[in-house]
Coordinates of C-alpha atoms and ligand atoms in Angstrom, one line a residue:
M1 CA 75.3 -9.9 83.8
R2 CA 74.5 -10.3 80.1
V3 CA 71.7 -7.9 79.5
E4 CA 72.7 -5.2 77.1
S5 CA 71.0 -2.0 76.1
I6 CA 69.5 -1.5 72.7
A7 CA 72.5 0.6 71.7
N8 CA 74.5 -2.6 71.5
A9 CA 71.8 -4.5 69.7
A10 CA 73.7 -5.2 66.5
I11 CA 74.7 -8.7 67.5
P12 CA 75.0 -11.2 64.6
G13 CA 73.6 -14.7 64.8
R14 CA 70.5 -16.5 65.9
S15 CA 68.2 -15.1 68.5
I16 CA 64.7 -15.4 70.0
R17 CA 62.5 -12.4 70.7
I18 CA 60.6 -12.5 73.9
A19 CA 57.7 -10.2 74.9
A20 CA 56.9 -9.9 78.6
I21 CA 54.0 -8.2 80.5
G22 CA 52.2 -8.7 83.8
D23 CA 49.2 -7.4 85.8
L24 CA 46.6 -7.5 83.1
H25 CA 43.9 -7.6 85.9
V26 CA 41.2 -8.7 83.4
H27 CA 37.7 -8.5 84.9
N28 CA 34.7 -8.0 82.6
E29 CA 36.6 -6.9 79.6
I30 CA 40.2 -6.4 78.5
P31 CA 41.2 -2.8 78.1
G32 CA 41.5 -1.8 74.5
H33 CA 45.1 -0.7 74.8
L34 CA 46.2 -4.1 76.2
V35 CA 44.3 -5.9 73.4
A36 CA 46.1 -3.7 70.8
A37 CA 49.5 -4.1 72.5
L38 CA 49.2 -7.9 72.6
R39 CA 47.9 -8.2 69.1
N40 CA 50.8 -6.1 67.9
L41 CA 53.1 -8.9 69.0
E42 CA 51.8 -11.1 66.2
G43 CA 54.7 -11.7 63.9
Q44 CA 57.1 -9.7 66.2
A45 CA 57.7 -12.0 69.1
D46 CA 58.6 -15.7 69.3
L47 CA 57.3 -16.1 72.9
L48 CA 55.1 -14.2 75.3
V49 CA 55.8 -14.3 79.0
I50 CA 53.1 -13.2 81.5
T51 CA 54.2 -12.5 85.0
G52 CA 50.9 -13.0 86.9
D53 CA 47.7 -11.2 87.8
L54 CA 46.2 -12.2 84.5
T55 CA 42.8 -11.7 86.2
E56 CA 41.4 -9.3 88.8
G57 CA 39.6 -11.9 90.9
G58 CA 40.9 -15.3 89.9
K59 CA 37.5 -16.2 88.4
I60 CA 37.3 -18.8 85.7
P61 CA 35.2 -16.5 83.4
E62 CA 38.0 -13.8 83.8
M63 CA 40.6 -16.4 82.9
R64 CA 38.6 -17.6 79.9
L65 CA 38.3 -14.0 78.6
T66 CA 42.1 -13.5 79.0
S67 CA 42.8 -16.9 77.5
D68 CA 40.6 -16.2 74.4
L69 CA 42.9 -13.3 73.6
L70 CA 46.0 -15.2 74.3
A71 CA 44.8 -18.2 72.2
D72 CA 44.7 -15.9 69.1
L73 CA 48.4 -15.0 69.5
G74 CA 50.4 -17.4 67.3
M75 CA 53.3 -17.9 69.6
P76 CA 54.1 -20.0 72.7
K77 CA 53.2 -18.5 76.0
I78 CA 54.5 -18.9 79.5
A79 CA 52.7 -17.6 82.6
V80 CA 52.8 -17.6 86.4
L81 CA 49.9 -16.8 88.7
G82 CA 49.7 -13.6 90.7
N83 CA 48.0 -13.0 94.0
H84 CA 44.8 -11.8 92.3
D85 CA 44.7 -15.1 90.3
R86 CA 45.2 -17.0 93.5
R87 CA 42.0 -15.5 94.9
G88 CA 40.2 -18.2 92.9
L89 CA 40.4 -21.7 94.3
R90 CA 39.7 -23.6 91.0
R91 CA 43.3 -23.8 90.2
R92 CA 43.1 -27.0 88.2
E93 CA 40.4 -25.5 86.0
M94 CA 42.4 -22.3 85.7
R95 CA 45.4 -24.3 84.5
L96 CA 43.3 -26.2 81.9
V97 CA 41.8 -23.0 80.6
L98 CA 45.4 -21.6 80.1
E99 CA 46.7 -24.8 78.6
R100 CA 43.9 -24.8 76.0
A101 CA 45.0 -21.4 75.0
G102 CA 48.6 -22.6 74.5
V103 CA 49.8 -21.1 77.8
A104 CA 52.3 -23.2 79.9
L105 CA 51.5 -22.3 83.6
L106 CA 54.6 -22.6 85.7
D107 CA 54.0 -23.0 89.4
G108 CA 57.3 -24.0 91.0
E109 CA 58.2 -25.8 87.8
S110 CA 60.9 -25.5 85.1
H111 CA 60.4 -25.6 81.4
T112 CA 62.8 -25.7 78.5
M113 CA 62.0 -24.6 75.0
T114 CA 64.1 -25.3 71.9
F115 CA 63.3 -23.1 69.0
D116 CA 63.7 -24.2 65.4
N117 CA 66.8 -22.0 65.0
G118 CA 68.4 -24.0 67.7
V119 CA 68.3 -21.5 70.5
R120 CA 67.3 -23.3 73.7
L121 CA 65.9 -21.4 76.7
G122 CA 65.3 -22.5 80.3
F123 CA 62.5 -21.1 82.5
A124 CA 61.9 -21.4 86.2
G125 CA 58.4 -20.0 87.1
I126 CA 56.8 -19.4 90.4
G127 CA 54.2 -17.0 91.9
G128 CA 56.4 -16.1 94.9
Y129 CA 55.2 -14.4 98.0
G130 CA 55.8 -11.4 100.3
G131 CA 57.8 -11.3 103.4
G132 CA 60.1 -8.3 103.0
F133 CA 63.6 -7.4 102.1
W134 CA 65.3 -6.9 105.5
P135 CA 67.9 -6.9 106.7
E136 CA 69.6 -7.6 103.4
E137 CA 68.3 -4.7 101.4
V138 CA 66.4 -2.2 103.6
P139 CA 66.2 -1.5 107.4
D140 CA 63.7 -3.5 109.3
L141 CA 60.5 -1.5 109.4
V142 CA 57.7 -3.9 110.0
S143 CA 59.0 -7.5 110.3
A144 CA 57.7 -7.8 113.9
R145 CA 54.2 -7.4 112.4
I146 CA 54.7 -10.1 109.7
S147 CA 52.9 -13.2 110.7
K148 CA 54.5 -16.5 111.0
A149 CA 52.2 -17.7 108.2
V150 CA 53.7 -15.1 105.8
A151 CA 57.2 -16.1 106.7
L152 CA 56.4 -19.8 106.3
R153 CA 54.8 -19.3 102.9
A154 CA 57.7 -17.0 101.7
R155 CA 60.1 -19.8 102.8
R156 CA 58.1 -22.4 101.0
E157 CA 58.0 -20.5 97.8
S158 CA 61.8 -20.0 97.9
V159 CA 62.3 -23.7 98.4
R160 CA 60.1 -24.4 95.3
L161 CA 62.0 -21.8 93.3
E162 CA 65.3 -23.5 94.4
A163 CA 63.9 -26.9 93.2
A164 CA 62.8 -25.5 89.8
L165 CA 66.3 -23.9 89.3
Q166 CA 68.1 -27.0 90.3
S167 CA 66.1 -29.0 87.7
L168 CA 67.4 -26.5 85.1
A169 CA 71.0 -26.8 86.2
G170 CA 71.5 -30.0 84.3
E171 CA 70.1 -28.6 81.1
S172 CA 72.2 -27.2 78.3
T173 CA 70.5 -23.9 77.5
D174 CA 71.6 -20.6 75.9
A175 CA 70.0 -18.6 78.7
N176 CA 67.9 -19.2 81.8
L177 CA 65.1 -16.9 82.9
V178 CA 63.1 -16.7 86.1
V179 CA 59.5 -15.7 85.7
M180 CA 57.7 -14.7 88.9
H181 CA 55.0 -12.4 90.2
Y182 CA 56.4 -11.0 93.4
S183 CA 59.8 -9.2 93.4
P184 CA 63.1 -10.8 94.4
T185 CA 64.6 -7.4 95.2
V186 CA 63.7 -4.0 96.6
T187 CA 65.4 -2.3 93.6
T188 CA 62.4 -2.6 91.3
L189 CA 59.9 -1.2 93.9
G190 CA 60.3 2.4 92.8
N191 CA 57.6 4.5 94.4
E192 CA 56.0 1.8 96.4
P193 CA 55.7 2.9 100.1
P194 CA 58.3 1.1 102.3
L195 CA 55.5 0.0 104.7
K196 CA 54.1 -2.1 101.8
Y197 CA 57.4 -3.8 100.9
W198 CA 56.5 -6.8 102.9
M199 CA 53.6 -7.4 100.6
L200 CA 55.6 -7.1 97.4
G201 CA 58.3 -9.8 97.6
N202 CA 61.1 -11.0 99.6
S203 CA 64.9 -11.4 99.7
L204 CA 64.8 -15.1 100.0
L205 CA 63.8 -15.3 96.4
G206 CA 66.7 -13.1 95.4
K207 CA 69.1 -15.2 97.3
V208 CA 68.0 -18.3 95.6
I209 CA 68.3 -16.7 92.2
D210 CA 71.8 -15.4 93.0
N211 CA 72.9 -19.0 93.8
H212 CA 72.1 -20.2 90.3
Q213 CA 73.0 -19.5 86.7
V214 CA 70.2 -17.0 85.9
D215 CA 70.4 -14.5 83.1
L216 CA 67.2 -12.5 83.6
V217 CA 64.4 -12.2 86.1
L218 CA 61.0 -11.0 85.0
H219 CA 58.3 -10.1 87.6
G220 CA 55.3 -7.9 88.1
H221 CA 53.0 -7.1 91.1
A222 CA 54.8 -3.8 92.0
H223 CA 52.4 -1.4 90.2
L224 CA 54.2 1.7 91.5
G225 CA 57.7 0.2 91.0
N226 CA 60.3 0.8 88.4
Y227 CA 61.3 -1.2 85.4
E228 CA 65.0 -1.9 85.5
A229 CA 67.2 -3.1 88.3
Q230 CA 69.1 -6.2 89.6
T231 CA 69.4 -8.6 92.5
L232 CA 72.0 -8.1 95.2
G233 CA 74.2 -10.5 93.2
G234 CA 73.8 -8.4 90.1
I235 CA 71.4 -10.5 88.1
P236 CA 69.3 -8.3 85.8
V237 CA 65.6 -7.9 87.0
R238 CA 62.8 -6.3 85.0
N239 CA 59.4 -5.3 86.5
V240 CA 57.1 -5.7 83.6
A241 CA 53.8 -4.9 85.4
A242 CA 51.6 -3.2 82.8
H243 CA 51.2 -0.2 85.2
V244 CA 54.9 0.4 85.0
T245 CA 55.6 -0.4 81.3
G246 CA 52.3 0.4 79.6
K247 CA 52.8 -2.4 77.1
P248 CA 54.8 -5.6 76.6
M249 CA 58.6 -5.2 76.9
I250 CA 60.8 -6.9 74.3
F251 CA 64.0 -8.8 74.8
D252 CA 66.2 -10.5 72.2
I253 CA 68.0 -13.5 73.5
H254 CA 70.9 -14.6 71.4
A255 CA 72.5 -18.0 71.0
G256 CA 75.2 -18.0 73.6
G257 CA 73.1 -16.1 76.1
T258 CA 73.5 -12.4 75.4
I259 CA 70.2 -10.7 76.1
V260 CA 69.4 -7.3 74.5
D261 CA 66.7 -5.3 76.2
I262 CA 64.8 -3.7 73.4
G263 CA 62.4 -1.8 75.7
N264 CA 58.8 -1.2 74.7
G265 CA 59.4 -2.0 71.1
E266 CA 58.7 1.4 69.7
S267 CA 62.1 1.4 68.0
L268 CA 60.9 -1.6 66.1
L269 CA 58.1 0.3 64.4
A270 CA 60.6 2.4 62.4
G271 CA 61.9 -0.5 60.3
P272 CA 61.1 -4.0 59.1
V273 CA 60.8 -6.6 61.7
A274 CA 63.4 -9.3 61.5
S275 CA 61.8 -11.8 63.8
S276 CA 59.0 -14.2 62.9
P277 CA 57.3 -16.7 65.2
R278 CA 59.1 -20.0 65.4
K279 CA 57.6 -23.2 66.6
A280 CA 59.0 -24.3 69.9
S281 CA 59.2 -27.8 71.2
Ligands
LIG1 FE1 48.8 -6.7 90.0
LIG2 FE1 49.9 -8.8 92.3

């Protein structure tokens, strides 16, 4: 586990600053506080990660509205789709809209980025699915009611995550991050009702993550969840749903792989910002 608290942030050397947020749920307009929070990242973050539910209904006009804002941000962007985005069936067009705004959409895919200070990061991105966390993490409450279709889709998503992580295994990176919408663990579900756990993620995803060299997992979807936890295997997990965090959360990833969780960035406002956007390849 290599995520450290801000108290230990004085680490010399090269680093990349990531901002992460999920669950924007954009419909007719983008809430002003989200616009401000995202625009504030300009000049502060080197990369923006969006953990799904960019839109409320998965409609192309909603995705265009979101993408217009994202396009204005002068940094690379990585996103996965959430269940609300998946309500729309025009996935290819959705992907194109995002790509035109400089957003790399990861759907069971891996992606590496080398920044011009030499820091190289690996990402595996997937929407994920529900299914539940029993018997590994919680007692079996409702599994008998889970349909075979849910179980099959959960299994399929875990297989796709496995493939994405395997393709990262041969890469030489400073750190590997998993970006997903659903949760890989019950430990970030906070105040979500246990009867809803099966809709919020599954343990198969956590097991896959624990079998690979992963340094940080970012997810959303659990609006009533908590921010900070870990997989059963101890890999740090952060639920960056906007309903939980209020604004993008900031991480500094240092050459060599140490990750410093800066939190919501309020501490950055007190002094000069050391980071500036760097072009990624
Ligand atoms: Fe959501
Ligand atoms: Fe969601």
